[in-house]
Amino acid sequence: MEIPSKLIQALRTARSVAVLTGAGISKESGIPTFREAQTGLWARYEPTELATPEAFNENPELVWQWYTWRRGLIQATEPNPGHYALARLEAQVPQFTLITQNVDGFHKIAGSENILELHGNIFRTKCSVEHTVIKSWDESQGDEPPRCPNCGEYLRPDVVWFCEGLPQDVLAAAIRAAQSAEIFLSIGTSAVVHPAASIPVYALESGAVLIEINPAPTHLTPYATYVLAGPSGEILPALVAAAWPESG
Ligand code: OAD
């Protein structure tokens, strides 16, 4: 794909860059996105129906098992060239913030540092009642979900479910990063789940150049300054190499 030279120049000289990633960036690692037809073991369940407090209240075992399966999927694979390219981009830009909706932890493994996890992290566990993060519990009971060692209630993944609020400090930091960004990249997100989907709008309102990287159009596409239509695992390495040929 031909990357516009004006875009390369803008990236090279930008002092502040913010990025929002969604499930699409992990697609090339083999992790299914949320809004595509699912295959395999969990094909008959909609992820958007399992990732809810109601689903957990009704069938905590099913939801826990789904997360156990998803953790296994993630652990069996690794970050892809898109994740690594973002870590190289961070090293080039004075002020860089990586905002992610993903819970897979791949950005950190790939070497990104200034990461805001809007929807939590699937490898962290918390008490479903007290919401304290719990690092270890008694596996010998064989409970699914396991029980909180402090209060005996169920444990759950420390992720944000539908209808739940985002961590306010993380969201505020993401909005600040968007508002101060000269360049904002929206990568691999369908831009339908709010408030995450509003973050690029803050960047736009503050005059940022908006770049979208996605093989399919989204609600954001008409507002993007540049649309790089294709898989992020190919486009991001090409973009960073075009701006900093020596970085590769
Ligand atoms: P979605 O599944 O809604 O969207 C994935 C996006 O990735 C789509 O726009 C695809 O076109 C795009 N995509 C597919 N393959 C790609 C590739 N190789 N490179 C780049 N993009 C690609 O996922 P999200 O937008 O992340 O929230 O979903 C947002 C939130 O909805 C999730 O964080 C989760 C979900 O419900 C919660 O659980 C709260």
Coordinates of C-alpha atoms and ligand atoms in Angstrom, one line a residue:
M1 CA 0.0 0.0 0.0
E2 CA 1.1 3.5 -0.8
I3 CA 1.4 5.6 2.3
P4 CA 0.9 9.3 1.6
S5 CA 4.2 11.3 2.0
K6 CA 2.4 14.1 3.9
L7 CA 1.3 11.5 6.5
I8 CA 4.8 10.2 6.8
Q9 CA 6.2 13.7 7.3
A10 CA 3.5 14.6 9.9
L11 CA 4.4 11.5 11.9
R12 CA 8.1 12.1 11.7
T13 CA 7.7 15.6 13.2
A14 CA 4.9 15.0 15.6
R15 CA 5.7 15.7 19.3
S16 CA 2.6 14.0 20.6
V17 CA 0.9 10.9 19.3
A18 CA -2.0 8.9 20.9
V19 CA -3.3 5.6 19.7
L20 CA -6.5 3.7 20.3
T21 CA -6.5 0.0 19.6
G22 CA -9.3 -2.6 19.5
A23 CA -9.7 -6.3 18.9
G24 CA -8.5 -6.0 15.3
I25 CA -4.9 -5.4 16.3
S26 CA -4.8 -8.9 17.9
K27 CA -6.6 -10.5 15.0
E28 CA -3.4 -11.5 13.3
S29 CA -2.2 -13.1 16.5
G30 CA -5.2 -15.5 16.1
I31 CA -7.5 -13.9 18.6
P32 CA -11.1 -13.5 17.3
T33 CA -12.6 -10.1 17.4
F34 CA -15.9 -9.4 19.2
R35 CA -18.2 -8.7 16.3
E36 CA -17.2 -11.4 13.8
A37 CA -18.8 -14.9 13.5
Q38 CA -17.1 -17.0 16.2
T39 CA -15.8 -20.5 15.4
G40 CA -14.8 -23.5 17.5
L41 CA -15.9 -24.4 21.0
W42 CA -17.7 -21.2 21.9
A43 CA -19.3 -20.6 18.5
R44 CA -22.9 -20.8 19.8
Y45 CA -22.3 -18.0 22.3
E46 CA -22.2 -14.3 21.5
P47 CA -19.2 -12.8 23.2
T48 CA -21.3 -9.6 23.7
E49 CA -23.8 -11.7 25.7
L50 CA -21.2 -13.5 27.9
A51 CA -19.3 -10.3 28.8
T52 CA -22.0 -8.9 31.0
P53 CA -22.8 -8.8 34.8
E54 CA -26.2 -10.5 34.0
A55 CA -24.5 -13.5 32.4
F56 CA -22.2 -13.8 35.4
N57 CA -25.1 -13.6 37.8
E58 CA -27.1 -16.2 35.9
N59 CA -24.3 -18.6 35.1
P60 CA -21.0 -17.7 36.7
E61 CA -19.5 -21.1 35.8
L62 CA -20.1 -20.6 32.1
V63 CA -18.7 -17.1 32.1
W64 CA -15.6 -18.2 34.1
Q65 CA -15.0 -21.1 31.7
W66 CA -15.3 -18.7 28.7
Y67 CA -12.6 -16.5 30.2
T68 CA -10.4 -19.5 31.0
W69 CA -10.7 -20.5 27.4
R70 CA -9.9 -17.0 26.2
R71 CA -6.9 -16.8 28.5
G72 CA -5.7 -20.1 27.1
L73 CA -6.1 -18.8 23.5
I74 CA -4.0 -15.7 24.4
Q75 CA -1.3 -17.7 26.2
A76 CA -1.0 -20.0 23.2
T77 CA -0.1 -17.2 20.9
E78 CA 1.9 -14.0 20.9
P79 CA 1.9 -10.3 19.8
N80 CA 2.1 -9.7 16.0
P81 CA 4.1 -7.2 13.9
G82 CA 1.4 -4.6 14.5
H83 CA 2.0 -4.6 18.3
Y84 CA 5.8 -4.5 17.9
A85 CA 5.5 -1.6 15.4
L86 CA 3.6 0.4 18.0
A87 CA 6.4 -0.2 20.5
R88 CA 8.9 1.1 17.9
L89 CA 6.7 4.1 17.3
E90 CA 6.6 5.0 21.0
A91 CA 10.4 5.0 21.0
Q92 CA 10.5 7.7 18.3
V93 CA 7.9 10.1 19.6
P94 CA 8.5 12.5 22.6
Q95 CA 5.0 12.1 24.0
F96 CA 3.2 8.9 23.3
T97 CA 0.1 7.2 24.8
L98 CA -1.3 3.8 23.8
I99 CA -4.9 3.5 24.8
T100 CA -6.3 0.0 24.4
Q101 CA -9.7 -1.6 24.6
N102 CA -8.0 -5.0 24.6
V103 CA -7.6 -7.1 27.7
D104 CA -5.0 -9.5 26.2
G105 CA -1.9 -7.7 27.5
F106 CA -0.1 -8.1 24.2
H107 CA 1.0 -4.4 24.0
K108 CA 3.1 -4.8 27.1
I109 CA 4.6 -8.0 26.0
A110 CA 5.6 -6.3 22.7
G111 CA 7.4 -3.6 24.6
S112 CA 4.9 -0.7 24.7
E113 CA 5.3 1.3 28.0
N114 CA 2.8 4.1 28.3
I115 CA -0.4 1.9 28.1
L116 CA -3.9 2.8 29.3
E117 CA -6.0 -0.4 29.6
L118 CA -9.6 1.0 29.3
H119 CA -11.3 -2.4 29.7
G120 CA -9.0 -4.0 32.2
N121 CA -6.8 -7.1 31.8
I122 CA -7.9 -10.7 31.5
F123 CA -5.0 -12.0 33.5
R124 CA -6.0 -10.0 36.6
T125 CA -8.7 -11.4 38.9
K126 CA -10.9 -9.5 41.4
C127 CA -13.6 -10.2 43.9
S128 CA -17.0 -9.9 42.3
V129 CA -18.3 -8.2 45.4
E130 CA -15.5 -6.2 47.0
H131 CA -13.7 -5.5 43.7
T132 CA -10.3 -5.9 45.3
V133 CA -7.6 -7.5 43.0
I134 CA -6.8 -11.0 44.2
K135 CA -3.5 -12.6 43.2
S136 CA -3.9 -16.1 44.6
W137 CA -6.7 -18.4 45.8
D138 CA -7.3 -21.9 47.0
E139 CA -7.4 -24.0 43.8
S140 CA -7.9 -27.2 45.8
Q141 CA -11.6 -26.6 46.3
G142 CA -12.1 -26.9 42.5
D143 CA -14.7 -24.2 42.5
E144 CA -15.6 -22.5 39.2
P145 CA -15.4 -19.6 39.6
P146 CA -13.0 -19.8 42.5
R147 CA -13.9 -18.1 45.8
C148 CA -12.5 -14.9 47.2
P149 CA -10.1 -15.8 50.0
N150 CA -11.3 -12.8 52.0
C151 CA -15.1 -13.0 51.7
G152 CA -15.9 -16.2 50.0
E153 CA -17.8 -14.6 47.1
Y154 CA -17.0 -15.6 43.5
L155 CA -13.9 -14.2 41.9
R156 CA -14.2 -12.8 38.3
P157 CA -11.8 -11.4 35.7
D158 CA -10.8 -7.8 36.3
V159 CA -12.2 -6.6 33.0
V160 CA -15.0 -4.1 32.2
W161 CA -18.2 -5.8 31.1
F162 CA -21.1 -4.2 29.1
C163 CA -23.1 -1.8 31.3
E164 CA -20.2 -1.4 33.7
G165 CA -18.3 1.9 34.1
L166 CA -14.7 2.2 32.9
P167 CA -12.0 3.0 35.5
Q168 CA -12.5 6.8 35.7
D169 CA -8.8 7.7 36.2
V170 CA -7.8 5.6 33.1
L171 CA -10.6 7.1 31.0
A172 CA -9.6 10.7 32.1
A173 CA -6.0 10.1 31.2
A174 CA -7.0 8.7 27.8
I175 CA -9.1 11.8 27.1
R176 CA -6.3 14.1 28.1
A177 CA -3.9 12.1 25.8
A178 CA -6.4 12.4 22.9
Q179 CA -6.8 16.2 23.5
S180 CA -3.1 16.8 23.5
A181 CA -2.3 14.6 20.5
E182 CA -1.1 16.1 17.2
I183 CA -1.7 12.7 15.6
F184 CA -4.3 10.2 16.7
L185 CA -4.4 6.6 15.3
S186 CA -7.5 4.5 15.6
I187 CA -6.5 0.9 14.9
G188 CA -8.6 -2.3 14.6
T189 CA -11.7 -1.0 16.4
S190 CA -15.2 -0.9 15.1
A191 CA -15.7 2.3 17.1
V192 CA -19.1 1.4 18.4
V193 CA -18.6 0.8 22.1
H194 CA -18.7 4.0 24.1
P195 CA -17.0 5.7 25.9
A196 CA -13.9 4.3 24.1
A197 CA -15.4 5.1 20.7
S198 CA -15.6 8.8 21.8
I199 CA -11.9 9.1 22.5
P200 CA -10.9 9.8 18.8
V201 CA -13.6 12.5 18.7
Y202 CA -11.8 14.4 21.6
A203 CA -8.7 14.3 19.4
L204 CA -10.5 15.5 16.4
E205 CA -12.1 18.4 18.3
S206 CA -8.7 19.4 19.5
G207 CA -7.4 19.6 15.9
A208 CA -5.5 16.3 15.7
V209 CA -4.8 14.5 12.4
L210 CA -6.8 11.3 12.6
I211 CA -5.5 8.2 11.0
E212 CA -7.6 5.0 10.8
I213 CA -6.1 1.6 10.2
N214 CA -8.8 -1.0 9.6
P215 CA -9.6 -3.4 6.7
A216 CA -13.3 -2.4 6.9
P217 CA -14.9 1.0 7.2
T218 CA -16.3 2.2 10.6
H219 CA -18.3 5.1 11.9
L220 CA -15.1 7.0 12.2
T221 CA -14.0 6.5 8.6
P222 CA -15.8 9.6 7.3
Y223 CA -13.9 11.8 9.8
A224 CA -10.5 10.4 9.3
T225 CA -7.8 12.5 7.7
Y226 CA -6.1 9.4 6.4
V227 CA -7.6 5.9 6.0
L228 CA -5.2 3.1 5.7
A229 CA -7.4 0.2 4.8
G230 CA -5.9 -3.1 5.5
P231 CA -4.6 -5.3 8.4
S232 CA -2.7 -3.5 11.1
G233 CA 0.0 -6.3 11.2
E234 CA 1.1 -5.2 7.7
I235 CA 0.3 -1.5 7.7
L236 CA 1.8 -0.5 11.0
P237 CA 5.3 -1.9 10.3
A238 CA 5.2 -0.3 6.9
L239 CA 4.2 3.1 8.4
V240 CA 6.9 3.1 11.0
A241 CA 9.5 1.9 8.5
A242 CA 8.5 4.7 6.1
A243 CA 8.8 7.4 8.8
W244 CA 11.9 6.0 10.4
P245 CA 13.7 3.7 8.0
E246 CA 16.6 3.3 10.5
S247 CA 14.2 2.0 13.3
G248 CA 13.5 -1.5 11.8
Ligands
OAD1 P1 -14.8 -5.3 17.3 O1 -14.8 -6.8 17.2 O2 -16.1 -4.6 17.5 O3 -14.1 -4.7 16.0 C1 -12.9 -5.2 15.5 C2 -12.5 -4.3 14.4 O4 -11.2 -4.8 13.9 C3 -13.4 -4.3 13.2 O5 -13.6 -2.9 12.8 C4 -12.6 -5.0 12.1 O6 -12.9 -4.5 10.8 C5 -11.2 -4.7 12.5 N1 -10.2 -5.7 12.0 C6 -10.4 -7.0 11.7 N2 -9.2 -7.5 11.3 C7 -8.2 -6.6 11.4 C8 -6.8 -6.5 11.2 N3 -6.1 -7.5 10.8 N4 -6.2 -5.3 11.4 C9 -6.9 -4.2 11.8 N5 -8.2 -4.2 12.1 C10 -8.9 -5.4 11.9 O7 -13.7 -5.0 18.5 P2 -13.6 -3.6 19.3 O8 -13.8 -2.4 18.5 O9 -12.3 -3.8 20.0 O10 -15.7 -4.4 25.2 O11 -14.7 -3.8 20.4 C11 -14.8 -2.9 21.4 C12 -15.3 -3.5 22.6 O12 -16.5 -4.2 22.4 C13 -14.4 -4.5 23.2 O13 -13.3 -3.9 24.0 C14 -15.3 -5.2 24.1 C15 -16.4 -5.5 23.1 O14 -17.6 -5.8 23.6 C16 -16.0 -4.9 26.4 O15 -15.9 -6.1 26.6 C17 -16.5 -3.8 27.4

